[in-house]
Each structure stands twice: as structure tokens, then as C-alpha cells.
Tab-separated table of C-alpha atoms in Angstrom:
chain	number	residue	atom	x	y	z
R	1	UNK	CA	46.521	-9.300	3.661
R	2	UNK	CA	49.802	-7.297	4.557
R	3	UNK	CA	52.344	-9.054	6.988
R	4	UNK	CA	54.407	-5.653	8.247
R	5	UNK	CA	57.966	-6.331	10.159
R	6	UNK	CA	59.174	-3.789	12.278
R	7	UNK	CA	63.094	-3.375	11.873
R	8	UNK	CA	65.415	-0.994	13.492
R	9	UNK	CA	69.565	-0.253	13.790
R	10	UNK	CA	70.887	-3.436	15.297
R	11	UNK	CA	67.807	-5.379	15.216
R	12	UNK	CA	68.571	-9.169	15.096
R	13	UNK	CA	69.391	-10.447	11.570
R	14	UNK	CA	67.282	-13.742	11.728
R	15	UNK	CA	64.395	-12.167	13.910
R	16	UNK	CA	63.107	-10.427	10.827
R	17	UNK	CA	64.545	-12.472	8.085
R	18	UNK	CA	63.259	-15.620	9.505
R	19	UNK	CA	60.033	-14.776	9.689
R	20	UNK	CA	60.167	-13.277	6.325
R	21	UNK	CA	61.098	-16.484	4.921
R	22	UNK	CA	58.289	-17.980	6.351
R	23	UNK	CA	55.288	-15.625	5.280
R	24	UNK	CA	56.860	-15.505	1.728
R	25	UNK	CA	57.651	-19.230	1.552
R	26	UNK	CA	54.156	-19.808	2.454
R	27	UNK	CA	52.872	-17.636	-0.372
R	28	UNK	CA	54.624	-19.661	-2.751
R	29	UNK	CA	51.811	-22.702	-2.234
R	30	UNK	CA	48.680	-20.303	-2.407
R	31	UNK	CA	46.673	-19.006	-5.016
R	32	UNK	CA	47.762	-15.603	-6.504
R	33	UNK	CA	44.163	-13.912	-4.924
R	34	UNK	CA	45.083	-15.581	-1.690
R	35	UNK	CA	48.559	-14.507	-1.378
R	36	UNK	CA	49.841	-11.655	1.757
R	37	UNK	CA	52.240	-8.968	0.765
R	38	UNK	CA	55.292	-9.180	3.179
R	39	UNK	CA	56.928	-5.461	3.819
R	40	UNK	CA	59.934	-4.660	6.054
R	41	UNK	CA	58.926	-1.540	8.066
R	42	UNK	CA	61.249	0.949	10.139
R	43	UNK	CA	61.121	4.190	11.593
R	44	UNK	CA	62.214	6.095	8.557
R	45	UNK	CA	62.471	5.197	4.982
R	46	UNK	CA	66.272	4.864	4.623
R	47	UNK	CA	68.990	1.854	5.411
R	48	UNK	CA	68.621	0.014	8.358
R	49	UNK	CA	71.880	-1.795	9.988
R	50	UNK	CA	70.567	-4.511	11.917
R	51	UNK	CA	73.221	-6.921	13.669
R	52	UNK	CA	76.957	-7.678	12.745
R	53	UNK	CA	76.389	-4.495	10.112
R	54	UNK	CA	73.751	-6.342	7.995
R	55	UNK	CA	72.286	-3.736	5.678
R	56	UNK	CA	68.586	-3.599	5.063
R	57	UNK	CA	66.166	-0.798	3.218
R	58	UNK	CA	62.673	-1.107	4.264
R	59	UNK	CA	59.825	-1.122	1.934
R	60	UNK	CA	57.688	1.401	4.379
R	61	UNK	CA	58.085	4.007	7.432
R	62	UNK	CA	56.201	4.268	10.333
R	63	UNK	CA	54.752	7.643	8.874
R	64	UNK	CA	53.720	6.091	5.937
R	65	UNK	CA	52.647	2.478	4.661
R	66	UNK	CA	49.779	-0.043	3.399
R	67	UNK	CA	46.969	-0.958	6.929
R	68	UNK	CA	48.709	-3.452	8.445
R	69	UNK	CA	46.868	-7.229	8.955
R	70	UNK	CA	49.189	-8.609	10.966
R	71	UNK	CA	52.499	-6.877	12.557
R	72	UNK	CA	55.888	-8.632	13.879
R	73	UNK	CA	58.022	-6.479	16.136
R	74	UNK	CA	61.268	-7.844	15.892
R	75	UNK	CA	64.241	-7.891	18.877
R	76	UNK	CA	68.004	-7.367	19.336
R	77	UNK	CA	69.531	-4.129	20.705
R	78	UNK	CA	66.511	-2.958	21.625
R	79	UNK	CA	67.269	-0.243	24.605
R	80	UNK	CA	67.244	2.965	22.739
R	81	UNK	CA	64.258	1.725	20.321
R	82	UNK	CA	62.141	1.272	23.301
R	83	UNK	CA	62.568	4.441	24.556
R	84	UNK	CA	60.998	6.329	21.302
R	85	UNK	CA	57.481	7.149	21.953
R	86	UNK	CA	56.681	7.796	18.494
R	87	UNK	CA	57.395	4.081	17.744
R	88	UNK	CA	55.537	2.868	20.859
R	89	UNK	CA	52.738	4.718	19.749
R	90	UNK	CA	52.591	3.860	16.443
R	91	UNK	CA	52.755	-0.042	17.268
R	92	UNK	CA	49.984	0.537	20.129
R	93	UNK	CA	48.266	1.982	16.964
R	94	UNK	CA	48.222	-0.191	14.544
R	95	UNK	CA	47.716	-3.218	17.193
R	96	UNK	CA	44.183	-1.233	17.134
R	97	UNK	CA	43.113	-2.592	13.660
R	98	UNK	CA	45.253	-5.436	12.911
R	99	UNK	CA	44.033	-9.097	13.088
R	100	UNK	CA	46.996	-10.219	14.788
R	101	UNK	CA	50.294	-8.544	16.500
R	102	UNK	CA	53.907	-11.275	17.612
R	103	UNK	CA	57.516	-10.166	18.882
R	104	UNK	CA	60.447	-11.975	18.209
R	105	UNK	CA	62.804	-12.555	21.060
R	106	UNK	CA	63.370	-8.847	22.943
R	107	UNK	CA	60.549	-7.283	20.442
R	108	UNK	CA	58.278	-8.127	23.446
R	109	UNK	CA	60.063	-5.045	25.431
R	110	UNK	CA	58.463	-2.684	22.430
R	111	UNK	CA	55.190	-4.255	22.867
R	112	UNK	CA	54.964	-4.329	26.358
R	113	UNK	CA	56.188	-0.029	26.324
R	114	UNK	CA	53.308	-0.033	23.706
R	115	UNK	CA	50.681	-1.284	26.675
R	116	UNK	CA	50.181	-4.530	24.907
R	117	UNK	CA	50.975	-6.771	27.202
R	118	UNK	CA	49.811	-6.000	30.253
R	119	UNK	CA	48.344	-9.453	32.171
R	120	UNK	CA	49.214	-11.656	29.619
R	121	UNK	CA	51.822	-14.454	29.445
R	122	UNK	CA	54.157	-13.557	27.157
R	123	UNK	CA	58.474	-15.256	26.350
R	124	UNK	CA	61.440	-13.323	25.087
R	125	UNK	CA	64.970	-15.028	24.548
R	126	UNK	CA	66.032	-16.740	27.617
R	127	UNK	CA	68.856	-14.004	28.475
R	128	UNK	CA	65.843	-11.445	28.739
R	129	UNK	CA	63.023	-13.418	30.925
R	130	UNK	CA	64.673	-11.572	33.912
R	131	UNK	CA	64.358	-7.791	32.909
R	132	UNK	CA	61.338	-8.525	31.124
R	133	UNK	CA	59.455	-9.340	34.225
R	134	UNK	CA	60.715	-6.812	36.582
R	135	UNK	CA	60.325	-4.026	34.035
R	136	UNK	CA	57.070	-4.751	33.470
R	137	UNK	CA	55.414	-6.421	36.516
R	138	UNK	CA	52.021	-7.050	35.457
R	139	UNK	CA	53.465	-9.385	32.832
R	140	UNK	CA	53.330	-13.589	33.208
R	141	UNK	CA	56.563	-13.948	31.834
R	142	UNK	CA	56.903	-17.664	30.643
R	143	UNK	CA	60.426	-19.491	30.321
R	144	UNK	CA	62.018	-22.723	28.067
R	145	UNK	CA	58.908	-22.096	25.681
R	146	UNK	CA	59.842	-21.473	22.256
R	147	UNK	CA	56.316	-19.138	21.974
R	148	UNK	CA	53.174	-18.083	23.885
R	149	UNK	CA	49.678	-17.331	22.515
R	150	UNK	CA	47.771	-15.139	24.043
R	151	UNK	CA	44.946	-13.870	21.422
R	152	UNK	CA	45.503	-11.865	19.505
R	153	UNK	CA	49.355	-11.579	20.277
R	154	UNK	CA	52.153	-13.649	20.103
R	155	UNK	CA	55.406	-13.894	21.555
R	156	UNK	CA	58.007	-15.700	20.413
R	157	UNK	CA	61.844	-16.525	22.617
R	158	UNK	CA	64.872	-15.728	20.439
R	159	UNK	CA	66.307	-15.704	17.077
R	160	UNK	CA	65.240	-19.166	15.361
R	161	UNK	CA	62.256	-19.208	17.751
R	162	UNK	CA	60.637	-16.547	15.674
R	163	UNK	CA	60.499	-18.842	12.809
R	164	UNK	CA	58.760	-21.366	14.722
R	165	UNK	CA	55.897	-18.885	15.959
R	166	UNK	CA	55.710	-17.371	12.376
R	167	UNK	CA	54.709	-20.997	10.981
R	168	UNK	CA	52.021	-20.972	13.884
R	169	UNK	CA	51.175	-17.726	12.727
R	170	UNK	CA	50.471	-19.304	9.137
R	171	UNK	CA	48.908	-22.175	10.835
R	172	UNK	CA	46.239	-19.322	12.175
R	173	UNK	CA	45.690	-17.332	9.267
R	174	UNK	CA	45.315	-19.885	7.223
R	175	UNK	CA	45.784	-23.764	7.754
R	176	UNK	CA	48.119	-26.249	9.922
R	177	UNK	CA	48.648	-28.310	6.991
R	178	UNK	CA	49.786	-24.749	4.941
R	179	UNK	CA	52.381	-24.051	7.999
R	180	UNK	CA	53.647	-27.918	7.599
R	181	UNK	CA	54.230	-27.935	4.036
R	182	UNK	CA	56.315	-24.579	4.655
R	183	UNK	CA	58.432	-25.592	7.082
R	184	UNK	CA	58.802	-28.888	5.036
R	185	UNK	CA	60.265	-26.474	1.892
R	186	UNK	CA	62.165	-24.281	4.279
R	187	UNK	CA	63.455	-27.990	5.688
R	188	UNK	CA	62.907	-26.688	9.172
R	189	UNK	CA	62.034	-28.897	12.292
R	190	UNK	CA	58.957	-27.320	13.186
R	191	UNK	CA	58.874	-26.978	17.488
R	192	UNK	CA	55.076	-27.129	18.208
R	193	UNK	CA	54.899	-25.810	21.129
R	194	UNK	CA	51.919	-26.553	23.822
R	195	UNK	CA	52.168	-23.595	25.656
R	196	UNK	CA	49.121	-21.419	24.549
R	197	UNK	CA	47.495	-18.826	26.942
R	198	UNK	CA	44.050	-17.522	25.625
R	199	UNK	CA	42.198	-14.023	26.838
């Protein structure tokens, strides 16, 4: 299985890092034939500065990388990456074969320009709930919840709150008692949150 995290310039540090710590904490208690790969993915194959000029290099572009199983669209400065179409096509494309697709904090803005999110109830961070909803009216936009499920996506609110929804994401692929023992090595209070929407 291949867990791919979309990162771009001035994408939010822990909204990709987080969740990278989970998926590849979590591989440390499975079998080697059971293990993911975990890739960071951008737009191009070259440095990425995400937030506070934290350098990155992906492991993939968009034009080329491993079928994605499941794919995290990260947030942060996220006004000019919503606007490239050849982004927002490429995530509405891949959300075609993967088993499941999540957004961290204002990653939701990507998928919902991608046509993802249409009718569902989706979060973002708590500063966003506001333009999420009235640029993209047919969404349920939920506040104060630190992640919504609405099969097969997931949404998470901001920053921290993407670690949170990736150790429900473990929980799915794999076990509950897998996503508890991760956040037990990661020593992270695990928020389970009750809010779950279902299609």
C-alpha cells in the first residue's frame, strides 16, 4: 500500500510531517509484507519550502509516481495552489482509484476545487470554516470537530488535528488497537472524535 502526501511552497510544516510520523510509526509494529510505503508528493520534483522556510524534497511529482492507495492533501497557504488546475485535476484523479483520500486543515479547499466534496460534511482549521462554506456552498461545513468521515474521505481541522485523523486513518486500514499502540509510541493523546458522517 502507498500513503502519498501532497506538499506545496508554504504548506504547513506539521500538516504533512505529522501525518508522516504517524503512517511510518505505524509501520514500525507490522510485518515487513504488511508494511505501506509513505512518499511526500508535490507538483514538481525539486525543493519544496513549506512554512517558516522549512525545506523539503519530495520523493514523487504529480507527473510521475507509484498508484496511490490512499492520498493526504495537506493545508497552509493554500490560495495560489488552489488555483492550479493541473493539481486539481490530478487529485480529482487519483481520488478515482485510491481506497481512501483526507485533507489536513485548509487541504480541504484543494479537495473541494477537485469536486470532492460536494454534499458532504467536511472541517478545516477553525480560522477557515467561514470561507470554506461560502466558497463552496454545497458543502456541510462542520466546526470544534477535530475530523469528519465521510467515506471514503476525510477531513481533518488544523495542524495537530491531522495527526489525530491520520491515527483514524490507521485505525481503518488496518486495526484500532494498531492506531492505539502508535499514538502510545508517538506519546500522543489520541482525540477520538464522534463526529462521523457516512455516504
Amino acid at each position: 500500500m502507498h500513503i502519498g502526501i501532497y506538499i506545496y511552497d508554504n504548506a504547513e510544516v506539521l500538516d504533512f510531517a505529522g501525518p508522516f510520523e504517524v503512517f511510518s510509526t505505524a509501520n514500525r509494529f507490522l510485518e515487513k509484507d504488511k508494511q505501506h510505503k509513505v512518499s511526500l508528493i508535490a507538483e514538481k520534483a525539486s525543493p519544496v519550502q513549506a512554512r517558516g522556510g522549512f525545506r523539503v524534497m519530495p520523493d514523487f511529482s504529480i507527473s510521475e509516481h507509484p498508484p496511490i492507495d490512499v492520498l493526504v492533501v495537506v493545508g497552509g497557504v493554500h490560495t495560489e495552489e488552489v488555483k492550479k488546475t493541473n493539481v486539481t485535476a490530478w487529485i480529482a484523479d487519483v481520488a478515482r482509484s485510491a481506497r481512501r483520500v483526507a485533507s489536513v486543515c485548509t487541504g480541504a479547499f484543494l479537495l473541494a476545487e477537485a469536486g470532492l466534496l460536494a454534499g458532504r460534511d467536511v472541517t478545516t482549521h477553525w480560522e477557515d470554516c467561514d470561507d470554506l462554506q461560502q466558497a463552496y456552498p454545497a458543502l456541510n461545513v462542520k466546526r470544534n470537530v477535530r475530523w469528519v468521515q465521510s467515506d471514503p474521505l476525510i477531513t481533518s481541522a488544523g495542524i495537530s488535528a491531522g495527526i489525530d485523523m491520520s491515527l483514524a486513518l490507521v485505525a481503518l486500514l488496518y486495526e484500532q488497537s494498531l492506531a492505539e499502540q502508535t499514538a502510545r509510541q508517538m506519546e500522543f493523546d489520541w482525540t477520538l472524535n464522534p463526529a462521523v458522517s457516512e455516504e
